[in-house]
Short mmCIF file of N, CA and C and ligand atoms in Angstrom, two decimals:
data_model
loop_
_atom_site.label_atom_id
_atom_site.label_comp_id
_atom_site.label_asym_id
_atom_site.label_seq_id
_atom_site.Cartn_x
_atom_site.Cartn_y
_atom_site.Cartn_z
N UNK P 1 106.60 98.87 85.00
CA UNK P 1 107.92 98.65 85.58
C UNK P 1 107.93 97.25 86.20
N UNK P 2 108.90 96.49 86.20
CA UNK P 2 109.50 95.33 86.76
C UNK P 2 110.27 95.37 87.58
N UNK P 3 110.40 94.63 88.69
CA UNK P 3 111.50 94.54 89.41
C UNK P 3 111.06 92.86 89.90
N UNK P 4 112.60 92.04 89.92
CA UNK P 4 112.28 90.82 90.19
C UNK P 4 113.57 90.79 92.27
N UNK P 5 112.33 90.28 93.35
CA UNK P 5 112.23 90.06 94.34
C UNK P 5 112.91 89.39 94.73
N UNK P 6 114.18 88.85 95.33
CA UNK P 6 114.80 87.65 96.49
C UNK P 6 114.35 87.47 97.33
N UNK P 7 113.73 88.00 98.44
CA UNK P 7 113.52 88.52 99.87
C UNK P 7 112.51 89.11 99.99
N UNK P 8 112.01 88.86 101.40
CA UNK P 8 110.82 90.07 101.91
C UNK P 8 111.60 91.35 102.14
N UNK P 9 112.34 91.31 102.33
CA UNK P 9 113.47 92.78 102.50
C UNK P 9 113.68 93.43 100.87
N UNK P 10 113.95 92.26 99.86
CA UNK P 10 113.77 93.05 98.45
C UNK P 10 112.25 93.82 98.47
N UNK P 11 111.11 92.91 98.47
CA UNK P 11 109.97 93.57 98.38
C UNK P 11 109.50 94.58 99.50
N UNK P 12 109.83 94.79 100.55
CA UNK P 12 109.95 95.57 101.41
C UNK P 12 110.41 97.15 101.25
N UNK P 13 111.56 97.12 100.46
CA UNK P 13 112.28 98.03 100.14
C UNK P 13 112.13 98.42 98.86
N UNK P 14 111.59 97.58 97.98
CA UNK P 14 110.88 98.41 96.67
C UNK P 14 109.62 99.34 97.11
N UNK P 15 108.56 98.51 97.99
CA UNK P 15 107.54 99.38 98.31
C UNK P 15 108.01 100.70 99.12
N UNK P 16 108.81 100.21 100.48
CA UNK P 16 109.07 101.64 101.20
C UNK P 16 109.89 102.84 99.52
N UNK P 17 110.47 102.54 98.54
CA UNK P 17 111.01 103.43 97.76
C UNK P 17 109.53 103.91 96.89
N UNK P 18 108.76 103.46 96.72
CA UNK P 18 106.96 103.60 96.02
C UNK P 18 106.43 104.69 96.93
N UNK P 19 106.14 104.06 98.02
CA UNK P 19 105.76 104.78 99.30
C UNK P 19 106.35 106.35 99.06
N UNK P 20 107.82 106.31 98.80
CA UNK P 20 107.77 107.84 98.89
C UNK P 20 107.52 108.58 97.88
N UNK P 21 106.48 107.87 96.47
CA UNK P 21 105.77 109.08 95.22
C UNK P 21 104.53 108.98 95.99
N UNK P 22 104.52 108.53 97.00
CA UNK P 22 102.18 108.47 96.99
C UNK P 22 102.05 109.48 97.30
N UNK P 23 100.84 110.09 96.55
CA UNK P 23 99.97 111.50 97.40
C UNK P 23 98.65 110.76 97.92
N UNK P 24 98.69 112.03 98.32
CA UNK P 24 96.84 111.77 99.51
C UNK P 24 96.04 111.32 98.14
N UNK P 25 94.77 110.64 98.34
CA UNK P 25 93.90 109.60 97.53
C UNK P 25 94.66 108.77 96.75
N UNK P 26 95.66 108.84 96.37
CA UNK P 26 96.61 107.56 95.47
C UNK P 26 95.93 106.08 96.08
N UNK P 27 95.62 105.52 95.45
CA UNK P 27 94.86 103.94 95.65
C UNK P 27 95.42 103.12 95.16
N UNK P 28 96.25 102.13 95.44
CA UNK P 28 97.36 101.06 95.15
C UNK P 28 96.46 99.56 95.34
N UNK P 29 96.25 99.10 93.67
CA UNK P 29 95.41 97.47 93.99
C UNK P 29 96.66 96.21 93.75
N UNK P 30 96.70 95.53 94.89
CA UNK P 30 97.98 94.44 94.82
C UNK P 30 97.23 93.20 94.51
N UNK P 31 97.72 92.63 93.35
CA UNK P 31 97.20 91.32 93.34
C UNK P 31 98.35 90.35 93.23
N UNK P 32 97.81 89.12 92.95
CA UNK P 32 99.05 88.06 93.32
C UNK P 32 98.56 87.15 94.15
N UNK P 33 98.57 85.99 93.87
CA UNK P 33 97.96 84.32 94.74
C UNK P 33 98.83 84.53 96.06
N UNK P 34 97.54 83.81 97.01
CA UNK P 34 98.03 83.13 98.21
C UNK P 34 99.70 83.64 98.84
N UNK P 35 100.29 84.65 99.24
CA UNK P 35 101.93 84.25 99.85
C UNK P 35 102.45 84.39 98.92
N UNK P 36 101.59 85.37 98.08
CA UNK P 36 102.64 85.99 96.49
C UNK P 36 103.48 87.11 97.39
N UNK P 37 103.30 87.79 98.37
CA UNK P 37 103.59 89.14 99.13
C UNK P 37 102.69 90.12 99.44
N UNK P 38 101.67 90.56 99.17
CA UNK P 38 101.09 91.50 99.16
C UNK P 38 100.82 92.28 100.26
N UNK P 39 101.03 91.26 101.86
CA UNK P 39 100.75 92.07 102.77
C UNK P 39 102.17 92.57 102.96
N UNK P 40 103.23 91.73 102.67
CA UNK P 40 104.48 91.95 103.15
C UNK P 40 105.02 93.61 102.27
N UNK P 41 104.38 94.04 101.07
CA UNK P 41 104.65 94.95 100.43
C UNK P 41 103.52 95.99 101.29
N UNK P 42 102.56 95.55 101.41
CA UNK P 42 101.42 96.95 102.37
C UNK P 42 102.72 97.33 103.25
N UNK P 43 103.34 96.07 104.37
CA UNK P 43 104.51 96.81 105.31
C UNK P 43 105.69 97.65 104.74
N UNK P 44 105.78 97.28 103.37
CA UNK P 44 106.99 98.26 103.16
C UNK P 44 106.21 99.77 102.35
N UNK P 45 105.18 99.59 102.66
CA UNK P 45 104.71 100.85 102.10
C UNK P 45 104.74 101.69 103.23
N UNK P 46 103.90 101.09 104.49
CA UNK P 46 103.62 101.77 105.78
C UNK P 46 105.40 102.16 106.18
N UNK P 47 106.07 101.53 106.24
CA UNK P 47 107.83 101.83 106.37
C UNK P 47 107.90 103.15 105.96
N UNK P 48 107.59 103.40 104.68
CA UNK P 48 107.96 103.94 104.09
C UNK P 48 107.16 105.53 103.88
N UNK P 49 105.87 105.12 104.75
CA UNK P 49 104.96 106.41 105.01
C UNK P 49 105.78 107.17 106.70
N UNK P 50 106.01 106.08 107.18
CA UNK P 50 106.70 106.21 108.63
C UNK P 50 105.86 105.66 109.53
N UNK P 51 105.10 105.02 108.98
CA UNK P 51 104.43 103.86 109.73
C UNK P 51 104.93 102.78 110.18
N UNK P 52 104.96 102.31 111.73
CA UNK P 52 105.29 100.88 112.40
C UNK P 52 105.06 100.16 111.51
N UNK P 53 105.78 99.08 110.82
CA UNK P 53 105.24 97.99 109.66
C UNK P 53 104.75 97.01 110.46
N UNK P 54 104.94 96.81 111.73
CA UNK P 54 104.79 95.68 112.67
C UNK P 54 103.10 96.06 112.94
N UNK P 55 102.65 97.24 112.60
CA UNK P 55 101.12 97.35 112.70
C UNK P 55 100.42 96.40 111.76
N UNK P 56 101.40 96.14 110.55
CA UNK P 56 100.07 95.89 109.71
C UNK P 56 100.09 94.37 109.56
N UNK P 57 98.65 93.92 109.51
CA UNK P 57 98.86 92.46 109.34
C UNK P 57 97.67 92.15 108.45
N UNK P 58 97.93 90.81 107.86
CA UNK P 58 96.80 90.46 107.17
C UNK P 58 95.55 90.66 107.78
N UNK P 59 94.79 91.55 107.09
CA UNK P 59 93.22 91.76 107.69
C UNK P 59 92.14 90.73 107.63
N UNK P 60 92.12 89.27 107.82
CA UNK P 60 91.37 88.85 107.37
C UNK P 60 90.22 88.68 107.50
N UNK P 61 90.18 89.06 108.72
CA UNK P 61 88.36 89.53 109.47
C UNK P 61 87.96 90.27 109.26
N UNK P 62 88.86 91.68 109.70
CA UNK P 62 88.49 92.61 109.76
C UNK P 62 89.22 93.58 108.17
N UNK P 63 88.25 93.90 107.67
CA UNK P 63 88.21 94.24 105.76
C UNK P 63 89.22 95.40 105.49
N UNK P 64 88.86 96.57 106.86
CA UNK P 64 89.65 97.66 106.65
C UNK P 64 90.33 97.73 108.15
N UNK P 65 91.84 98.11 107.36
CA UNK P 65 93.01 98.56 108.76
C UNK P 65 93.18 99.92 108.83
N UNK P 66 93.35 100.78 109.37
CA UNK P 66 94.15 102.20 109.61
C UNK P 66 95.02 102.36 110.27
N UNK P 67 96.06 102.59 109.44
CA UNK P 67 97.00 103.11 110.53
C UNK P 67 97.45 104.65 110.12
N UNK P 68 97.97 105.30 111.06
CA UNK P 68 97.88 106.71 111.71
C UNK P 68 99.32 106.80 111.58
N UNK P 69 99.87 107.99 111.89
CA UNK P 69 100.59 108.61 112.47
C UNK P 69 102.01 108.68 111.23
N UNK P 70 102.13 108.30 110.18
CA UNK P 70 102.71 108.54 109.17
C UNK P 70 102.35 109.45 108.05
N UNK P 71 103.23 109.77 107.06
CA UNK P 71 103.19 110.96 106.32
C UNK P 71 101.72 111.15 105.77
N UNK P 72 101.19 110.22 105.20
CA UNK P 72 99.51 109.81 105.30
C UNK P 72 98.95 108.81 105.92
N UNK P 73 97.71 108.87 106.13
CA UNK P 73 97.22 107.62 106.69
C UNK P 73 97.24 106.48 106.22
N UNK P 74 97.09 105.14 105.81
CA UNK P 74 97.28 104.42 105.22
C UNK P 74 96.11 103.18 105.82
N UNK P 75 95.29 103.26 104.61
CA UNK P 75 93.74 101.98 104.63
C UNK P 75 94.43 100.84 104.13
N UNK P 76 94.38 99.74 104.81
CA UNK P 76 94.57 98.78 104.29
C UNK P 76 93.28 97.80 103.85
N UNK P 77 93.14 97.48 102.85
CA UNK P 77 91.61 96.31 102.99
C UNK P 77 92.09 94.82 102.23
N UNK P 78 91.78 93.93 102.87
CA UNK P 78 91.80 92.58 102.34
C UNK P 78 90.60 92.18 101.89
N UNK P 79 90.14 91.92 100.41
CA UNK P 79 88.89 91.46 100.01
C UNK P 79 89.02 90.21 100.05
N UNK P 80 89.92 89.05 100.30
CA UNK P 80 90.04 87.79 100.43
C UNK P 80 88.52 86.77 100.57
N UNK P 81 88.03 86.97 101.18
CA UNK P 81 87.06 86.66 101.98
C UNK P 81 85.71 87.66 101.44
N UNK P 82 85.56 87.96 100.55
CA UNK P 82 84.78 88.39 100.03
C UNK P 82 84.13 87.91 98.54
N UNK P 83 82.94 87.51 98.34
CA UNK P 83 83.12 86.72 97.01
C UNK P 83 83.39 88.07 95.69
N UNK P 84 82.50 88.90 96.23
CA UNK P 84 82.24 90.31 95.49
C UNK P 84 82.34 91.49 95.79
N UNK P 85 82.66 92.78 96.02
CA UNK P 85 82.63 93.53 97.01
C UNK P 85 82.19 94.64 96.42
N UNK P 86 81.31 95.58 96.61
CA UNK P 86 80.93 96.46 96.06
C UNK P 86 81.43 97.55 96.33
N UNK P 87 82.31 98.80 95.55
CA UNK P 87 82.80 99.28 96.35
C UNK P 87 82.36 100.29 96.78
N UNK P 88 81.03 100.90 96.87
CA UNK P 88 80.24 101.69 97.37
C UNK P 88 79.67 101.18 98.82
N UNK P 89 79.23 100.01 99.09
CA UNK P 89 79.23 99.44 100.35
C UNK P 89 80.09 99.45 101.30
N UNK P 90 81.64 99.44 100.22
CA UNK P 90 82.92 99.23 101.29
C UNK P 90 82.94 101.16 101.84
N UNK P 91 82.27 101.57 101.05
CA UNK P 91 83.10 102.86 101.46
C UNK P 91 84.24 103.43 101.07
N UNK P 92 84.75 102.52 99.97
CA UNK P 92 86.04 103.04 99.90
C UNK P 92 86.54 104.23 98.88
N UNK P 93 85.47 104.67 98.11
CA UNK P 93 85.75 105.65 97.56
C UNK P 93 86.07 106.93 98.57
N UNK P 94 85.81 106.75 99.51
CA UNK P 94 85.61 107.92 100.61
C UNK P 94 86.96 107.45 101.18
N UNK P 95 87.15 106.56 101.49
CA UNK P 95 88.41 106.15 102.45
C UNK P 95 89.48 107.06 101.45
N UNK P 96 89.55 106.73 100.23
CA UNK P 96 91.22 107.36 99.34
C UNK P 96 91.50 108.86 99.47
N UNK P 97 90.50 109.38 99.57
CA UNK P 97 90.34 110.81 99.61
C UNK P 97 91.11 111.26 101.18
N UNK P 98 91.22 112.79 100.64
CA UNK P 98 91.79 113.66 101.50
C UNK P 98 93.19 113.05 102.13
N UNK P 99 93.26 112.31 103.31
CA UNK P 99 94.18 112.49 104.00
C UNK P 99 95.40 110.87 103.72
N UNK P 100 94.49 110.05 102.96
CA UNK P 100 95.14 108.66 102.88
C UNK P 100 95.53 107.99 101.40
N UNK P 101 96.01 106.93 101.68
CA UNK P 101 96.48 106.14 100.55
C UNK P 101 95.94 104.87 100.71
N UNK P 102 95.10 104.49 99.75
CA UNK P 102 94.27 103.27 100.24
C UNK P 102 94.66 102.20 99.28
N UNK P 103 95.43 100.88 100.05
CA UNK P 103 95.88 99.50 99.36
C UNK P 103 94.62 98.46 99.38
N UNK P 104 94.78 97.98 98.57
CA UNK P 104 93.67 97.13 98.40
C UNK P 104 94.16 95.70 98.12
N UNK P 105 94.12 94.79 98.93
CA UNK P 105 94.24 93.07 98.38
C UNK P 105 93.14 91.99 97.60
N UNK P 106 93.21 91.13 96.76
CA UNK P 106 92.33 90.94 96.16
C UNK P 106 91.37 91.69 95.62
N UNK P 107 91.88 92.78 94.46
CA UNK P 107 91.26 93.66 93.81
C UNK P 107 90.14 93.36 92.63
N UNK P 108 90.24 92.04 92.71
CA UNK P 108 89.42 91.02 91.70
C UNK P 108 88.27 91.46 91.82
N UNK P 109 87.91 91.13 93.47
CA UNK P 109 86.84 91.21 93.98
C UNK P 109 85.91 92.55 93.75
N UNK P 110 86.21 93.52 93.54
CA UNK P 110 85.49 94.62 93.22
C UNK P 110 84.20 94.71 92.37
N UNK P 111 83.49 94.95 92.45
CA UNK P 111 82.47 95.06 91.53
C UNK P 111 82.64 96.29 90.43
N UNK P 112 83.71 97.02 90.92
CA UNK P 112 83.70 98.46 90.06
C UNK P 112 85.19 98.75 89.92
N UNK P 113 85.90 99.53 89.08
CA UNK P 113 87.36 100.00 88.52
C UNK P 113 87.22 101.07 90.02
N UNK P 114 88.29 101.12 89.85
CA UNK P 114 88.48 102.79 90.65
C UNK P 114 89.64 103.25 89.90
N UNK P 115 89.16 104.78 89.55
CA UNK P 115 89.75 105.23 88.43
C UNK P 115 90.86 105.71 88.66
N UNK P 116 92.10 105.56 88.11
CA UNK P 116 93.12 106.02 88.60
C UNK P 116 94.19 105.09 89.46
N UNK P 117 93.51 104.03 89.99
CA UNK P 117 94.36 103.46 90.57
C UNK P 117 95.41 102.56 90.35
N UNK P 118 96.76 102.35 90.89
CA UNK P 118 98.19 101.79 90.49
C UNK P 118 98.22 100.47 90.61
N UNK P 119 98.73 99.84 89.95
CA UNK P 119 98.64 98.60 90.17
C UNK P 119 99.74 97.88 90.62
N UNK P 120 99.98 96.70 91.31
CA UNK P 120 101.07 96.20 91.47
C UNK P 120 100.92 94.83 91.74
N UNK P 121 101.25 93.82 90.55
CA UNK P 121 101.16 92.56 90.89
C UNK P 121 102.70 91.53 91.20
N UNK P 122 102.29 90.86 91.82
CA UNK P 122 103.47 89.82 92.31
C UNK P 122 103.08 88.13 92.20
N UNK P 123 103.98 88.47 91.47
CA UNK P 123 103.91 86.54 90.71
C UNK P 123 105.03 85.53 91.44
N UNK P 124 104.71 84.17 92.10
CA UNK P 124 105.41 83.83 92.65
C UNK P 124 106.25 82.98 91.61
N UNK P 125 107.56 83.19 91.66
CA UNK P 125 108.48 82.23 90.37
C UNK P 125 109.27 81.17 91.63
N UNK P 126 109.73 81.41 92.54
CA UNK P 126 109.64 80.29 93.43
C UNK P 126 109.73 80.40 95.03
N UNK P 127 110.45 79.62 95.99
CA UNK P 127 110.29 79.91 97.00
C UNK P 127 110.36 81.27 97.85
N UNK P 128 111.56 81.74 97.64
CA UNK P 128 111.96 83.02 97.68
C UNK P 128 112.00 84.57 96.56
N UNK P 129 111.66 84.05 95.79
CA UNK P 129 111.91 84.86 94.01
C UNK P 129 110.19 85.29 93.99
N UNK P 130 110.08 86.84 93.59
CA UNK P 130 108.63 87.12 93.08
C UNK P 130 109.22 88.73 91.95
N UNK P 131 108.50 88.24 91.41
CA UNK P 131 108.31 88.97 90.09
C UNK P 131 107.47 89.66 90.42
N UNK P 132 108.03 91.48 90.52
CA UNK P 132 106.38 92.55 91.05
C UNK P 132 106.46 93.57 89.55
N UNK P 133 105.34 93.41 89.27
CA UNK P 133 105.07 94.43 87.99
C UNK P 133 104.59 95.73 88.69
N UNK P 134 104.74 96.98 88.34
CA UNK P 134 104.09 97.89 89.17
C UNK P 134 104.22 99.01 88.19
N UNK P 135 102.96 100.11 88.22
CA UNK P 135 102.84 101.03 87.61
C UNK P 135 103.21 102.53 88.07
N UNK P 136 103.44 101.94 89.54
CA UNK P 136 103.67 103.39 90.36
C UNK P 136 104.90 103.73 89.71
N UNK P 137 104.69 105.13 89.27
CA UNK P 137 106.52 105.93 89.09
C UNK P 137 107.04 106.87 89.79
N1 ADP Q 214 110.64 87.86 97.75
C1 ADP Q 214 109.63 87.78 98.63
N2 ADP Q 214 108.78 88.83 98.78
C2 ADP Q 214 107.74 88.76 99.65
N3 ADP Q 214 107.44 87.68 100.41
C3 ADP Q 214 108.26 86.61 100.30
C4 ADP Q 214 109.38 86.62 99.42
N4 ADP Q 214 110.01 85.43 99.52
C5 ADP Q 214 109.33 84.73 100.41
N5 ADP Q 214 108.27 85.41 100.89
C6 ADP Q 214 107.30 84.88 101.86
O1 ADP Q 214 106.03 84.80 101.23
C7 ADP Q 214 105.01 85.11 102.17
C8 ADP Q 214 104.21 86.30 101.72
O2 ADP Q 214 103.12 86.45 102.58
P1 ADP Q 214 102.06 87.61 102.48
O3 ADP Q 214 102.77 88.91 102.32
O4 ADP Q 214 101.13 87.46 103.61
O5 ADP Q 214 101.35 87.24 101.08
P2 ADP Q 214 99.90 87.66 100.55
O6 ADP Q 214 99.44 88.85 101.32
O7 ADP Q 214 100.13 87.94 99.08
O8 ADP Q 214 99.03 86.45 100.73
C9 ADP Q 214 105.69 85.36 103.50
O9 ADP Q 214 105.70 84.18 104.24
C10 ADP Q 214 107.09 85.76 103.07
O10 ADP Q 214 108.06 85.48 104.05
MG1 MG Q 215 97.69 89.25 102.39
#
């Protein structure tokens, strides 16, 4: 699926409408350069779980976010800053399970697929304009 972006409020509001197919372990990998959107779409996911979007921010120190108190939990991880990431080290096979929906930035970085998971990339076409391909239905 395609949808082409104006606004952080377009991409905002495509994710919060995504947000409401996720089930518990659903694992969403966002790729897309530098200020393509990707954190700005994690917030319209959390929106859209009933999560404060104002919680989530680029993780760049810190790898994994949680936030609470929406329809699932919601892991956020930024591999940015990672040359490689293994994802048995990260833990994150464990994180998707049971109670959450785990987004992932810079999915490059992985050393391993995780099976099953949705993809959603965002291509910047110009200042304001992004092109998001996404598999979630
Ligand atoms: N259509 C759009 N969708 C998402 N972000 C946009 C859009 N147009 C402009 N922007 C800007 O691009 C930047 C995206 O930042 P961010 O979400 O942190 O990107 P990433 O996490 O991919 O590096 C923000 O400054 C945002 O305001
Ligand atoms: Mg980001």
């Amino acid at each position: 699926m395609q949808k082409t972006s104006r606004s952080d409020e377009d991409t905002a509001a495509l994710a919060r409408d995504l947000a409401s197919r996720l089930k518990p372990g659903d694992v969403v990998l966002l790729s897309g350069n530098l200020g393509a959107g990707k954190t700005a779409f994690v917030r319209g996911l959390a929106e859209g779980l009933g999560i404060d979007p104002t919680d989530v921010s680029s993780p760049t120190f810190t790898i994994v976010h949680e936030y609470r108190g929406g329809r699932l939990t919601l892991y956020h991880v930024d591999l940015y800053r990672l040359e490689r990431a293994a994802t048995g080290d990260l833990g994150l096979e464990e994180m998707g399970v049971a109670d959450g929906v785990l987004a992932i930035e810079w999915p490059d970085r992985l050393t391993h697929d995780l099976p099953g998971a949705q993809t959603v990339n965002l291509e910047i076409v110009d200042d304001q304009t992004r092109q998001i391909t996404y598999s979630i239905r």
